[in-house]
Structures are given as C-alpha cells and as structure tokens.
Amino acid sequence: MYGPRILARTLSTYTREDRYGNRWQYHSRSDHHSKVACWGIIFDLLSNSPLLQRHVSEGRVFFGINHEMRDFVHDRKKNLDLVLCTPSGGDVGVDGISLDAMAGQYGIVLTEEERGKLAALPVLRRAAVGSVLMALEAKACMTAHQRALPRLYDELNSSHLTVHGSSDQAIAAGFAMVNIAEHYLSPDLNKKNRASDPEWSKHKQPRDATLAVDKIRQLPKRAKTGDTGYDALAILVIDCRNDGSEVSLVEAAPAPKPGEIYYYDSMIDRLAHIYATRFKDL
C-alpha cells in the first residue's frame, strides 16, 4: 500500500501558509492533510479492487470532494472529505478533474513508481454527486491530545451516522492520524513569534498518543448493513514536529500492528471486499 508513505512524504514539505507569512507542514485550519489522506486511500483502493477499476473504466463511478450528506432520519448534515459516487442525473463532470490532476492540485508528492502505478489505472474523474457508494472522513490529532479527544471522537462518530442515515448501503470509511512527536510547533501558538521566539508544545509520549489511539478504537464498527458504525477504520501514527523536519511513519505501539483491524492495509482490504460484495450489480 502506498497511502501512508504518500501522506508522510507530502506532509514533510511546507504547503500551508498563514496570514503572517509562516509556512507549515500541517495547519489545523486547513483540510489539506485530510484530502491527501483520502487521495491515498482511493489510490490504494483503486489499485486493489478489480471491480472498482471496471466501474471507473466503464464510466459508472466518479468521485466528489467536500460533498454534503444529509441524515434522512435526524435531518443533520455533514460535509465528507471525499466520496465515490455515481454521477448526478448522468452528468459526468463538475470540472472533469482527474485523480491525477487532484494530486497536482494538492501538492501530493509521488515517486516515479507511484506515478507509473497511477498512470496504469483507469482515469477516475470528479463529477456532480448522485448516489454515494463510499464516503471517506479523515481527521488528525496532532497536539493537546487529551483535550482534543472529545471533539475528535464526536466528529468521527457523526460521520458514519450521517452517511448511513443518508444511505445504509453506502460504505463509511474513517481514517485517523495521530502524532507521537514529543515536541511540536503549533500554528496557533506561533503566529507572530514563529521566527523570533518559537513556542514548543511538549507531549508525554507515548502516553498522549496512546490516549488518542485508544479513544479512536472506541468508535462503533459494523459487520453488516443495518448496524451502526464504520464499515472500515484505520489509525496511522506519525512523528511530526511541524518545524520542517521529515515526517516519519511509526510502527511501534500504540500504532496498530499488521493484521489488526485498524491497520491501514487491513482497511484497504476490507473496503475492497465490501465494495465487491455490495456493488457487484452496480
């Protein structure tokens, strides 16, 4: 799978700029990290799902960005980061942007191997959203872990409820990125003082990251339609100081181990299986 390495590599570069002229790898008021994570998930899923490849090549499946879904039961709405969908009313394009073009738009850093893999896949394009087949929500917990947990949990929990409240057949996929860096430069605490007197946030690691991972593990999951919870959920642990240094993937605890349901590869395999089962007659 390529997604985690693409995410870490892309976050290793400065891509966000605040109004004070500071440049950041990660900024809490930007959805850049979420879009990069979702892009990688779709890339890996398309690479590992022959049925999805066929549906894309036949012009049956497209993607949408920041799509608003409304829970029919409770009349609540939420914008999902990225969705796989059928086109609305047969309309094959909002702007026709492809997955490849989206990589350029979001500054996603790919290796030659990954570019070759992408070029060999059928071209997945953006379209006006009709029926949602799969909805992705990506969140991050980078600093002040314990204080951030209630909101992180509520935002992730509301996503699968909204998706399945709109369409029980739709696949709800969640992705959570947790930072295990001991020192972190917060954009909120380093606006005018970033260059002259940076203020570092200090974490008790791996304790703080473990608290976040354990809380995310409490999110409900479902094994079949009709139940409540995510159809698939992954947790990725990274080491990001947000100071321009390289972002690295962490495999030691509390990161999920290979074979566990929260391991990234397990999520992609599960999504491919569910898609093949649920939408074989699309």
PDB file of N, CA, C and O in Angstrom, residues 198-275:
ATOM      1  N   PRO A 198      10.021  30.879  18.868  1.00  0.00           N
ATOM      2  CA  PRO A 198       9.038  29.794  18.736  1.00  0.00           C
ATOM      3  C   PRO A 198       8.682  29.165  20.083  1.00  0.00           C
ATOM      4  O   PRO A 198       9.540  28.977  20.941  1.00  0.00           O
ATOM      5  N   GLU A 199       7.395  28.885  20.240  1.00  0.00           N
ATOM      6  CA  GLU A 199       6.902  28.242  21.454  1.00  0.00           C
ATOM      7  C   GLU A 199       6.575  26.776  21.147  1.00  0.00           C
ATOM      8  O   GLU A 199       5.663  26.489  20.374  1.00  0.00           O
ATOM      9  N   TRP A 200       7.313  25.878  21.771  1.00  0.00           N
ATOM     10  CA  TRP A 200       7.151  24.456  21.515  1.00  0.00           C
ATOM     11  C   TRP A 200       6.104  23.849  22.447  1.00  0.00           C
ATOM     12  O   TRP A 200       6.096  24.126  23.645  1.00  0.00           O
ATOM     13  N   SER A 201       5.234  23.040  21.874  1.00  0.00           N
ATOM     14  CA  SER A 201       4.319  22.229  22.686  1.00  0.00           C
ATOM     15  C   SER A 201       5.019  20.928  23.022  1.00  0.00           C
ATOM     16  O   SER A 201       5.612  20.292  22.152  1.00  0.00           O
ATOM     17  N   LYS A 202       4.975  20.543  24.290  1.00  0.00           N
ATOM     18  CA  LYS A 202       5.652  19.334  24.740  1.00  0.00           C
ATOM     19  C   LYS A 202       4.626  18.283  25.136  1.00  0.00           C
ATOM     20  O   LYS A 202       3.664  18.573  25.834  1.00  0.00           O
ATOM     21  N   HIS A 203       4.845  17.079  24.663  1.00  0.00           N
ATOM     22  CA  HIS A 203       3.925  15.983  24.926  1.00  0.00           C
ATOM     23  C   HIS A 203       4.594  14.878  25.735  1.00  0.00           C
ATOM     24  O   HIS A 203       5.808  14.686  25.642  1.00  0.00           O
ATOM     25  N   LYS A 204       3.801  14.182  26.520  1.00  0.00           N
ATOM     26  CA  LYS A 204       4.279  12.992  27.213  1.00  0.00           C
ATOM     27  C   LYS A 204       3.996  11.795  26.316  1.00  0.00           C
ATOM     28  O   LYS A 204       2.866  11.335  26.220  1.00  0.00           O
ATOM     29  N   GLN A 205       5.044  11.328  25.647  1.00  0.00           N
ATOM     30  CA  GLN A 205       4.880  10.243  24.681  1.00  0.00           C
ATOM     31  C   GLN A 205       5.568   8.969  25.178  1.00  0.00           C
ATOM     32  O   GLN A 205       6.576   9.054  25.882  1.00  0.00           O
ATOM     33  N   PRO A 206       5.004   7.804  24.901  1.00  0.00           N
ATOM     34  CA  PRO A 206       3.848   7.577  24.004  1.00  0.00           C
ATOM     35  C   PRO A 206       2.485   7.706  24.682  1.00  0.00           C
ATOM     36  O   PRO A 206       1.476   7.351  24.081  1.00  0.00           O
ATOM     37  N   ARG A 207       2.462   8.188  25.940  1.00  0.00           N
ATOM     38  CA  ARG A 207       1.200   8.268  26.675  1.00  0.00           C
ATOM     39  C   ARG A 207       0.128   9.051  25.924  1.00  0.00           C
ATOM     40  O   ARG A 207      -1.014   8.572  25.769  1.00  0.00           O
ATOM     41  N   ASP A 208       0.449  10.268  25.462  1.00  0.00           N
ATOM     42  CA  ASP A 208      -0.560  11.112  24.826  1.00  0.00           C
ATOM     43  C   ASP A 208      -1.112  10.486  23.550  1.00  0.00           C
ATOM     44  O   ASP A 208      -2.325  10.496  23.311  1.00  0.00           O
ATOM     45  N   ALA A 209      -0.224   9.932  22.733  1.00  0.00           N
ATOM     46  CA  ALA A 209      -0.672   9.283  21.502  1.00  0.00           C
ATOM     47  C   ALA A 209      -1.513   8.052  21.815  1.00  0.00           C
ATOM     48  O   ALA A 209      -2.495   7.768  21.122  1.00  0.00           O
ATOM     49  N   THR A 210      -1.142   7.335  22.857  1.00  0.00           N
ATOM     50  CA  THR A 210      -1.891   6.140  23.241  1.00  0.00           C
ATOM     51  C   THR A 210      -3.310   6.491  23.653  1.00  0.00           C
ATOM     52  O   THR A 210      -4.271   5.775  23.322  1.00  0.00           O
ATOM     53  N   LEU A 211      -3.471   7.606  24.376  1.00  0.00           N
ATOM     54  CA  LEU A 211      -4.813   8.053  24.763  1.00  0.00           C
ATOM     55  C   LEU A 211      -5.677   8.298  23.528  1.00  0.00           C
ATOM     56  O   LEU A 211      -6.854   7.911  23.500  1.00  0.00           O
ATOM     57  N   ALA A 212      -5.091   8.933  22.522  1.00  0.00           N
ATOM     58  CA  ALA A 212      -5.840   9.224  21.300  1.00  0.00           C
ATOM     59  C   ALA A 212      -6.195   7.946  20.548  1.00  0.00           C
ATOM     60  O   ALA A 212      -7.335   7.761  20.099  1.00  0.00           O
ATOM     61  N   VAL A 213      -5.228   7.059  20.399  1.00  0.00           N
ATOM     62  CA  VAL A 213      -5.466   5.806  19.684  1.00  0.00           C
ATOM     63  C   VAL A 213      -6.543   4.989  20.393  1.00  0.00           C
ATOM     64  O   VAL A 213      -7.458   4.441  19.756  1.00  0.00           O
ATOM     65  N   ASP A 214      -6.460   4.906  21.711  1.00  0.00           N
ATOM     66  CA  ASP A 214      -7.446   4.130  22.470  1.00  0.00           C
ATOM     67  C   ASP A 214      -8.846   4.718  22.327  1.00  0.00           C
ATOM     68  O   ASP A 214      -9.839   3.972  22.274  1.00  0.00           O
ATOM     69  N   LYS A 215      -8.941   6.044  22.267  1.00  0.00           N
ATOM     70  CA  LYS A 215     -10.255   6.681  22.118  1.00  0.00           C
ATOM     71  C   LYS A 215     -10.834   6.389  20.738  1.00  0.00           C
ATOM     72  O   LYS A 215     -12.031   6.094  20.603  1.00  0.00           O
ATOM     73  N   ILE A 216     -10.009   6.438  19.721  1.00  0.00           N
ATOM     74  CA  ILE A 216     -10.478   6.156  18.361  1.00  0.00           C
ATOM     75  C   ILE A 216     -10.930   4.709  18.237  1.00  0.00           C
ATOM     76  O   ILE A 216     -11.901   4.397  17.530  1.00  0.00           O
ATOM     77  N   ARG A 217     -10.253   3.813  18.925  1.00  0.00           N
ATOM     78  CA  ARG A 217     -10.647   2.404  18.911  1.00  0.00           C
ATOM     79  C   ARG A 217     -12.050   2.181  19.477  1.00  0.00           C
ATOM     80  O   ARG A 217     -12.663   1.150  19.216  1.00  0.00           O
ATOM     81  N   GLN A 218     -12.557   3.134  20.248  1.00  0.00           N
ATOM     82  CA  GLN A 218     -13.886   3.000  20.846  1.00  0.00           C
ATOM     83  C   GLN A 218     -15.014   3.331  19.870  1.00  0.00           C
ATOM     84  O   GLN A 218     -16.183   3.089  20.171  1.00  0.00           O
ATOM     85  N   LEU A 219     -14.667   3.887  18.712  1.00  0.00           N
ATOM     86  CA  LEU A 219     -15.699   4.210  17.733  1.00  0.00           C
ATOM     87  C   LEU A 219     -16.441   2.942  17.302  1.00  0.00           C
ATOM     88  O   LEU A 219     -15.816   1.892  17.114  1.00  0.00           O
ATOM     89  N   PRO A 220     -17.758   3.018  17.145  1.00  0.00           N
ATOM     90  CA  PRO A 220     -18.514   1.826  16.737  1.00  0.00           C
ATOM     91  C   PRO A 220     -18.169   1.388  15.317  1.00  0.00           C
ATOM     92  O   PRO A 220     -17.890   2.215  14.446  1.00  0.00           O
ATOM     93  N   LYS A 221     -18.177   0.089  15.113  1.00  0.00           N
ATOM     94  CA  LYS A 221     -17.910  -0.502  13.794  1.00  0.00           C
ATOM     95  C   LYS A 221     -19.027  -1.497  13.499  1.00  0.00           C
ATOM     96  O   LYS A 221     -19.630  -2.045  14.416  1.00  0.00           O
ATOM     97  N   ARG A 222     -19.259  -1.714  12.228  1.00  0.00           N
ATOM     98  CA  ARG A 222     -20.334  -2.629  11.885  1.00  0.00           C
ATOM     99  C   ARG A 222     -19.837  -3.707  10.931  1.00  0.00           C
ATOM    100  O   ARG A 222     -18.923  -3.480  10.136  1.00  0.00           O
ATOM    101  N   ALA A 223     -20.475  -4.876  11.026  1.00  0.00           N
ATOM    102  CA  ALA A 223     -20.102  -6.007  10.193  1.00  0.00           C
ATOM    103  C   ALA A 223     -21.085  -6.214   9.051  1.00  0.00           C
ATOM    104  O   ALA A 223     -20.803  -6.975   8.121  1.00  0.00           O
ATOM    105  N   LYS A 224     -22.244  -5.536   9.114  1.00  0.00           N
ATOM    106  CA  LYS A 224     -23.251  -5.701   8.049  1.00  0.00           C
ATOM    107  C   LYS A 224     -24.125  -4.473   7.992  1.00  0.00           C
ATOM    108  O   LYS A 224     -24.183  -3.677   8.944  1.00  0.00           O
ATOM    109  N   THR A 225     -24.799  -4.294   6.876  1.00  0.00           N
ATOM    110  CA  THR A 225     -25.729  -3.178   6.746  1.00  0.00           C
ATOM    111  C   THR A 225     -26.832  -3.335   7.780  1.00  0.00           C
ATOM    112  O   THR A 225     -27.194  -4.442   8.179  1.00  0.00           O
ATOM    113  N   GLY A 226     -27.378  -2.215   8.213  1.00  0.00           N
ATOM    114  CA  GLY A 226     -28.413  -2.239   9.241  1.00  0.00           C
ATOM    115  C   GLY A 226     -27.861  -1.979  10.622  1.00  0.00           C
ATOM    116  O   GLY A 226     -28.591  -1.531  11.511  1.00  0.00           O
ATOM    117  N   ASP A 227     -26.568  -2.268  10.821  1.00  0.00           N
ATOM    118  CA  ASP A 227     -25.930  -1.991  12.104  1.00  0.00           C
ATOM    119  C   ASP A 227     -25.417  -0.553  12.125  1.00  0.00           C
ATOM    120  O   ASP A 227     -25.451   0.159  11.117  1.00  0.00           O
ATOM    121  N   THR A 228     -24.933  -0.139  13.284  1.00  0.00           N
ATOM    122  CA  THR A 228     -24.402   1.213  13.444  1.00  0.00           C
ATOM    123  C   THR A 228     -22.887   1.164  13.554  1.00  0.00           C
ATOM    124  O   THR A 228     -22.337   0.365  14.312  1.00  0.00           O
ATOM    125  N   GLY A 229     -22.186   2.005  12.797  1.00  0.00           N
ATOM    126  CA  GLY A 229     -20.736   2.084  12.920  1.00  0.00           C
ATOM    127  C   GLY A 229     -20.033   2.211  11.584  1.00  0.00           C
ATOM    128  O   GLY A 229     -20.663   2.177  10.511  1.00  0.00           O
ATOM    129  N   TYR A 230     -18.730   2.346  11.656  1.00  0.00           N
ATOM    130  CA  TYR A 230     -17.912   2.408  10.441  1.00  0.00           C
ATOM    131  C   TYR A 230     -17.817   1.037   9.791  1.00  0.00           C
ATOM    132  O   TYR A 230     -17.714   0.013  10.467  1.00  0.00           O
ATOM    133  N   ASP A 231     -17.798   1.024   8.472  1.00  0.00           N
ATOM    134  CA  ASP A 231     -17.554  -0.216   7.745  1.00  0.00           C
ATOM    135  C   ASP A 231     -16.074  -0.558   7.760  1.00  0.00           C
ATOM    136  O   ASP A 231     -15.701  -1.741   7.718  1.00  0.00           O
ATOM    137  N   ALA A 232     -15.226   0.455   7.822  1.00  0.00           N
ATOM    138  CA  ALA A 232     -13.782   0.251   7.881  1.00  0.00           C
ATOM    139  C   ALA A 232     -13.162   1.487   8.533  1.00  0.00           C
ATOM    140  O   ALA A 232     -13.628   2.610   8.316  1.00  0.00           O
ATOM    141  N   LEU A 233     -12.102   1.261   9.311  1.00  0.00           N
ATOM    142  CA  LEU A 233     -11.496   2.357  10.068  1.00  0.00           C
ATOM    143  C   LEU A 233     -10.014   2.081  10.254  1.00  0.00           C
ATOM    144  O   LEU A 233      -9.629   0.977  10.643  1.00  0.00           O
ATOM    145  N   ALA A 234      -9.188   3.073   9.945  1.00  0.00           N
ATOM    146  CA  ALA A 234      -7.741   2.916  10.084  1.00  0.00           C
ATOM    147  C   ALA A 234      -7.160   4.009  10.967  1.00  0.00           C
ATOM    148  O   ALA A 234      -7.657   5.143  10.986  1.00  0.00           O
ATOM    149  N   ILE A 235      -6.101   3.651  11.691  1.00  0.00           N
ATOM    150  CA  ILE A 235      -5.368   4.595  12.537  1.00  0.00           C
ATOM    151  C   ILE A 235      -3.912   4.582  12.090  1.00  0.00           C
ATOM    152  O   ILE A 235      -3.297   3.521  11.988  1.00  0.00           O
ATOM    153  N   LEU A 236      -3.380   5.757  11.825  1.00  0.00           N
ATOM    154  CA  LEU A 236      -1.987   5.893  11.420  1.00  0.00           C
ATOM    155  C   LEU A 236      -1.267   6.777  12.439  1.00  0.00           C
ATOM    156  O   LEU A 236      -1.746   7.862  12.769  1.00  0.00           O
ATOM    157  N   VAL A 237      -0.132   6.304  12.933  1.00  0.00           N
ATOM    158  CA  VAL A 237       0.667   7.076  13.884  1.00  0.00           C
ATOM    159  C   VAL A 237       1.881   7.644  13.154  1.00  0.00           C
ATOM    160  O   VAL A 237       2.592   6.906  12.460  1.00  0.00           O
ATOM    161  N   ILE A 238       2.094   8.940  13.303  1.00  0.00           N
ATOM    162  CA  ILE A 238       3.215   9.608  12.647  1.00  0.00           C
ATOM    163  C   ILE A 238       4.028  10.390  13.671  1.00  0.00           C
ATOM    164  O   ILE A 238       3.562  10.641  14.788  1.00  0.00           O
ATOM    165  N   ASP A 239       5.235  10.757  13.290  1.00  0.00           N
ATOM    166  CA  ASP A 239       6.079  11.633  14.098  1.00  0.00           C
ATOM    167  C   ASP A 239       6.279  12.912  13.305  1.00  0.00           C
ATOM    168  O   ASP A 239       6.995  12.936  12.307  1.00  0.00           O
ATOM    169  N   CYS A 240       5.602  13.976  13.727  1.00  0.00           N
ATOM    170  CA  CYS A 240       5.632  15.251  13.009  1.00  0.00           C
ATOM    171  C   CYS A 240       5.860  16.389  13.994  1.00  0.00           C
ATOM    172  O   CYS A 240       4.996  16.684  14.827  1.00  0.00           O
ATOM    173  N   ARG A 241       7.011  17.051  13.877  1.00  0.00           N
ATOM    174  CA  ARG A 241       7.332  18.198  14.721  1.00  0.00           C
ATOM    175  C   ARG A 241       6.767  19.500  14.153  1.00  0.00           C
ATOM    176  O   ARG A 241       6.685  20.508  14.842  1.00  0.00           O
ATOM    177  N   ASN A 242       6.394  19.489  12.892  1.00  0.00           N
ATOM    178  CA  ASN A 242       5.831  20.654  12.199  1.00  0.00           C
ATOM    179  C   ASN A 242       6.820  21.810  12.140  1.00  0.00           C
ATOM    180  O   ASN A 242       6.422  22.986  12.133  1.00  0.00           O
ATOM    181  N   ASP A 243       8.098  21.485  12.074  1.00  0.00           N
ATOM    182  CA  ASP A 243       9.145  22.505  12.021  1.00  0.00           C
ATOM    183  C   ASP A 243       9.958  22.434  10.731  1.00  0.00           C
ATOM    184  O   ASP A 243      11.008  23.056  10.619  1.00  0.00           O
ATOM    185  N   GLY A 244       9.474  21.656   9.775  1.00  0.00           N
ATOM    186  CA  GLY A 244      10.194  21.486   8.519  1.00  0.00           C
ATOM    187  C   GLY A 244      10.979  20.198   8.433  1.00  0.00           C
ATOM    188  O   GLY A 244      11.482  19.841   7.364  1.00  0.00           O
ATOM    189  N   SER A 245      11.095  19.490   9.548  1.00  0.00           N
ATOM    190  CA  SER A 245      11.805  18.211   9.539  1.00  0.00           C
ATOM    191  C   SER A 245      10.916  17.131   8.925  1.00  0.00           C
ATOM    192  O   SER A 245       9.699  17.278   8.823  1.00  0.00           O
ATOM    193  N   GLU A 246      11.534  16.036   8.529  1.00  0.00           N
ATOM    194  CA  GLU A 246      10.818  14.965   7.837  1.00  0.00           C
ATOM    195  C   GLU A 246       9.771  14.323   8.739  1.00  0.00           C
ATOM    196  O   GLU A 246      10.013  14.071   9.925  1.00  0.00           O
ATOM    197  N   VAL A 247       8.614  14.058   8.188  1.00  0.00           N
ATOM    198  CA  VAL A 247       7.552  13.338   8.888  1.00  0.00           C
ATOM    199  C   VAL A 247       7.772  11.850   8.669  1.00  0.00           C
ATOM    200  O   VAL A 247       7.970  11.405   7.534  1.00  0.00           O
ATOM    201  N   SER A 248       7.752  11.083   9.741  1.00  0.00           N
ATOM    202  CA  SER A 248       8.006   9.648   9.629  1.00  0.00           C
ATOM    203  C   SER A 248       6.804   8.841  10.103  1.00  0.00           C
ATOM    204  O   SER A 248       6.021   9.292  10.945  1.00  0.00           O
ATOM    205  N   LEU A 249       6.658   7.652   9.526  1.00  0.00           N
ATOM    206  CA  LEU A 249       5.633   6.714   9.955  1.00  0.00           C
ATOM    207  C   LEU A 249       6.146   5.934  11.148  1.00  0.00           C
ATOM    208  O   LEU A 249       7.323   5.578  11.210  1.00  0.00           O
ATOM    209  N   VAL A 250       5.260   5.665  12.106  1.00  0.00           N
ATOM    210  CA  VAL A 250       5.639   4.959  13.330  1.00  0.00           C
ATOM    211  C   VAL A 250       4.951   3.604  13.351  1.00  0.00           C
ATOM    212  O   VAL A 250       3.731   3.513  13.174  1.00  0.00           O
ATOM    213  N   GLU A 251       5.723   2.556  13.552  1.00  0.00           N
ATOM    214  CA  GLU A 251       5.170   1.200  13.577  1.00  0.00           C
ATOM    215  C   GLU A 251       5.086   0.630  14.980  1.00  0.00           C
ATOM    216  O   GLU A 251       4.353  -0.334  15.219  1.00  0.00           O
ATOM    217  N   ALA A 252       5.834   1.213  15.928  1.00  0.00           N
ATOM    218  CA  ALA A 252       5.807   0.723  17.308  1.00  0.00           C
ATOM    219  C   ALA A 252       4.508   1.149  17.990  1.00  0.00           C
ATOM    220  O   ALA A 252       3.796   2.044  17.509  1.00  0.00           O
ATOM    221  N   ALA A 253       4.197   0.522  19.129  1.00  0.00           N
ATOM    222  CA  ALA A 253       2.996   0.870  19.885  1.00  0.00           C
ATOM    223  C   ALA A 253       3.011   2.365  20.217  1.00  0.00           C
ATOM    224  O   ALA A 253       4.079   2.927  20.478  1.00  0.00           O
ATOM    225  N   PRO A 254       1.837   3.010  20.113  1.00  0.00           N
ATOM    226  CA  PRO A 254       0.490   2.440  20.021  1.00  0.00           C
ATOM    227  C   PRO A 254      -0.041   2.248  18.597  1.00  0.00           C
ATOM    228  O   PRO A 254      -1.244   2.085  18.413  1.00  0.00           O
ATOM    229  N   ALA A 255       0.818   2.292  17.593  1.00  0.00           N
ATOM    230  CA  ALA A 255       0.357   2.097  16.218  1.00  0.00           C
ATOM    231  C   ALA A 255      -0.208   0.691  16.040  1.00  0.00           C
ATOM    232  O   ALA A 255       0.342  -0.277  16.595  1.00  0.00           O
ATOM    233  N   PRO A 256      -1.289   0.539  15.292  1.00  0.00           N
ATOM    234  CA  PRO A 256      -1.829  -0.802  15.034  1.00  0.00           C
ATOM    235  C   PRO A 256      -0.796  -1.675  14.331  1.00  0.00           C
ATOM    236  O   PRO A 256       0.000  -1.198  13.526  1.00  0.00           O
ATOM    237  N   LYS A 257      -0.831  -2.949  14.653  1.00  0.00           N
ATOM    238  CA  LYS A 257       0.109  -3.896  14.057  1.00  0.00           C
ATOM    239  C   LYS A 257      -0.515  -4.547  12.817  1.00  0.00           C
ATOM    240  O   LYS A 257      -1.745  -4.586  12.682  1.00  0.00           O
ATOM    241  N   PRO A 258       0.315  -5.054  11.907  1.00  0.00           N
ATOM    242  CA  PRO A 258      -0.214  -5.765  10.738  1.00  0.00           C
ATOM    243  C   PRO A 258      -1.189  -6.864  11.150  1.00  0.00           C
ATOM    244  O   PRO A 258      -0.920  -7.618  12.090  1.00  0.00           O
ATOM    245  N   GLY A 259      -2.306  -6.932  10.472  1.00  0.00           N
ATOM    246  CA  GLY A 259      -3.319  -7.931  10.798  1.00  0.00           C
ATOM    247  C   GLY A 259      -4.433  -7.402  11.668  1.00  0.00           C
ATOM    248  O   GLY A 259      -5.531  -7.966  11.684  1.00  0.00           O
ATOM    249  N   GLU A 260      -4.177  -6.319  12.427  1.00  0.00           N
ATOM    250  CA  GLU A 260      -5.226  -5.736  13.250  1.00  0.00           C
ATOM    251  C   GLU A 260      -6.214  -4.974  12.372  1.00  0.00           C
ATOM    252  O   GLU A 260      -5.865  -4.498  11.289  1.00  0.00           O
ATOM    253  N   ILE A 261      -7.446  -4.846  12.838  1.00  0.00           N
ATOM    254  CA  ILE A 261      -8.486  -4.237  12.009  1.00  0.00           C
ATOM    255  C   ILE A 261      -8.214  -2.758  11.753  1.00  0.00           C
ATOM    256  O   ILE A 261      -8.703  -2.204  10.767  1.00  0.00           O
ATOM    257  N   TYR A 262      -7.444  -2.101  12.621  1.00  0.00           N
ATOM    258  CA  TYR A 262      -7.166  -0.677  12.449  1.00  0.00           C
ATOM    259  C   TYR A 262      -5.913  -0.419  11.611  1.00  0.00           C
ATOM    260  O   TYR A 262      -5.577   0.732  11.350  1.00  0.00           O
ATOM    261  N   TYR A 263      -5.226  -1.460  11.217  1.00  0.00           N
ATOM    262  CA  TYR A 263      -4.034  -1.319  10.385  1.00  0.00           C
ATOM    263  C   TYR A 263      -4.458  -0.858   8.992  1.00  0.00           C
ATOM    264  O   TYR A 263      -5.468  -1.329   8.452  1.00  0.00           O
ATOM    265  N   TYR A 264      -3.708   0.062   8.402  1.00  0.00           N
ATOM    266  CA  TYR A 264      -4.099   0.675   7.132  1.00  0.00           C
ATOM    267  C   TYR A 264      -4.359  -0.357   6.046  1.00  0.00           C
ATOM    268  O   TYR A 264      -5.389  -0.301   5.357  1.00  0.00           O
ATOM    269  N   ASP A 265      -3.460  -1.314   5.878  1.00  0.00           N
ATOM    270  CA  ASP A 265      -3.635  -2.330   4.835  1.00  0.00           C
ATOM    271  C   ASP A 265      -4.905  -3.138   5.046  1.00  0.00           C
ATOM    272  O   ASP A 265      -5.589  -3.506   4.083  1.00  0.00           O
ATOM    273  N   SER A 266      -5.233  -3.409   6.310  1.00  0.00           N
ATOM    274  CA  SER A 266      -6.450  -4.154   6.627  1.00  0.00           C
ATOM    275  C   SER A 266      -7.682  -3.371   6.209  1.00  0.00           C
ATOM    276  O   SER A 266      -8.665  -3.947   5.719  1.00  0.00           O
ATOM    277  N   MET A 267      -7.640  -2.041   6.405  1.00  0.00           N
ATOM    278  CA  MET A 267      -8.768  -1.211   5.992  1.00  0.00           C
ATOM    279  C   MET A 267      -8.964  -1.266   4.481  1.00  0.00           C
ATOM    280  O   MET A 267     -10.099  -1.416   4.005  1.00  0.00           O
ATOM    281  N   ILE A 268      -7.870  -1.160   3.702  1.00  0.00           N
ATOM    282  CA  ILE A 268      -7.988  -1.205   2.245  1.00  0.00           C
ATOM    283  C   ILE A 268      -8.535  -2.554   1.794  1.00  0.00           C
ATOM    284  O   ILE A 268      -9.426  -2.621   0.930  1.00  0.00           O
ATOM    285  N   ASP A 269      -8.030  -3.630   2.369  1.00  0.00           N
ATOM    286  CA  ASP A 269      -8.523  -4.969   2.012  1.00  0.00           C
ATOM    287  C   ASP A 269     -10.013  -5.098   2.328  1.00  0.00           C
ATOM    288  O   ASP A 269     -10.773  -5.677   1.540  1.00  0.00           O
ATOM    289  N   ARG A 270     -10.406  -4.562   3.474  1.00  0.00           N
ATOM    290  CA  ARG A 270     -11.814  -4.657   3.867  1.00  0.00           C
ATOM    291  C   ARG A 270     -12.697  -3.818   2.935  1.00  0.00           C
ATOM    292  O   ARG A 270     -13.770  -4.267   2.520  1.00  0.00           O
ATOM    293  N   LEU A 271     -12.240  -2.623   2.599  1.00  0.00           N
ATOM    294  CA  LEU A 271     -13.014  -1.778   1.685  1.00  0.00           C
ATOM    295  C   LEU A 271     -13.178  -2.444   0.326  1.00  0.00           C
ATOM    296  O   LEU A 271     -14.266  -2.404  -0.274  1.00  0.00           O
ATOM    297  N   ALA A 272     -12.105  -3.060  -0.181  1.00  0.00           N
ATOM    298  CA  ALA A 272     -12.173  -3.743  -1.474  1.00  0.00           C
ATOM    299  C   ALA A 272     -13.170  -4.899  -1.423  1.00  0.00           C
ATOM    300  O   ALA A 272     -13.937  -5.120  -2.369  1.00  0.00           O
ATOM    301  N   HIS A 273     -13.150  -5.639  -0.320  1.00  0.00           N
ATOM    302  CA  HIS A 273     -14.074  -6.779  -0.170  1.00  0.00           C
ATOM    303  C   HIS A 273     -15.526  -6.297  -0.077  1.00  0.00           C
ATOM    304  O   HIS A 273     -16.413  -6.850  -0.745  1.00  0.00           O
ATOM    305  N   ILE A 274     -15.768  -5.277   0.739  1.00  0.00           N
ATOM    306  CA  ILE A 274     -17.136  -4.777   0.889  1.00  0.00           C
ATOM    307  C   ILE A 274     -17.651  -4.216  -0.431  1.00  0.00           C
ATOM    308  O   ILE A 274     -18.802  -4.451  -0.824  1.00  0.00           O
ATOM    309  N   TYR A 275     -16.791  -3.463  -1.132  1.00  0.00           N
ATOM    310  CA  TYR A 275     -17.206  -2.896  -2.414  1.00  0.00           C
ATOM    311  C   TYR A 275     -17.573  -4.009  -3.397  1.00  0.00           C
ATOM    312  O   TYR A 275     -18.598  -3.931  -4.090  1.00  0.00           O
TER     313      TYR A 275
END
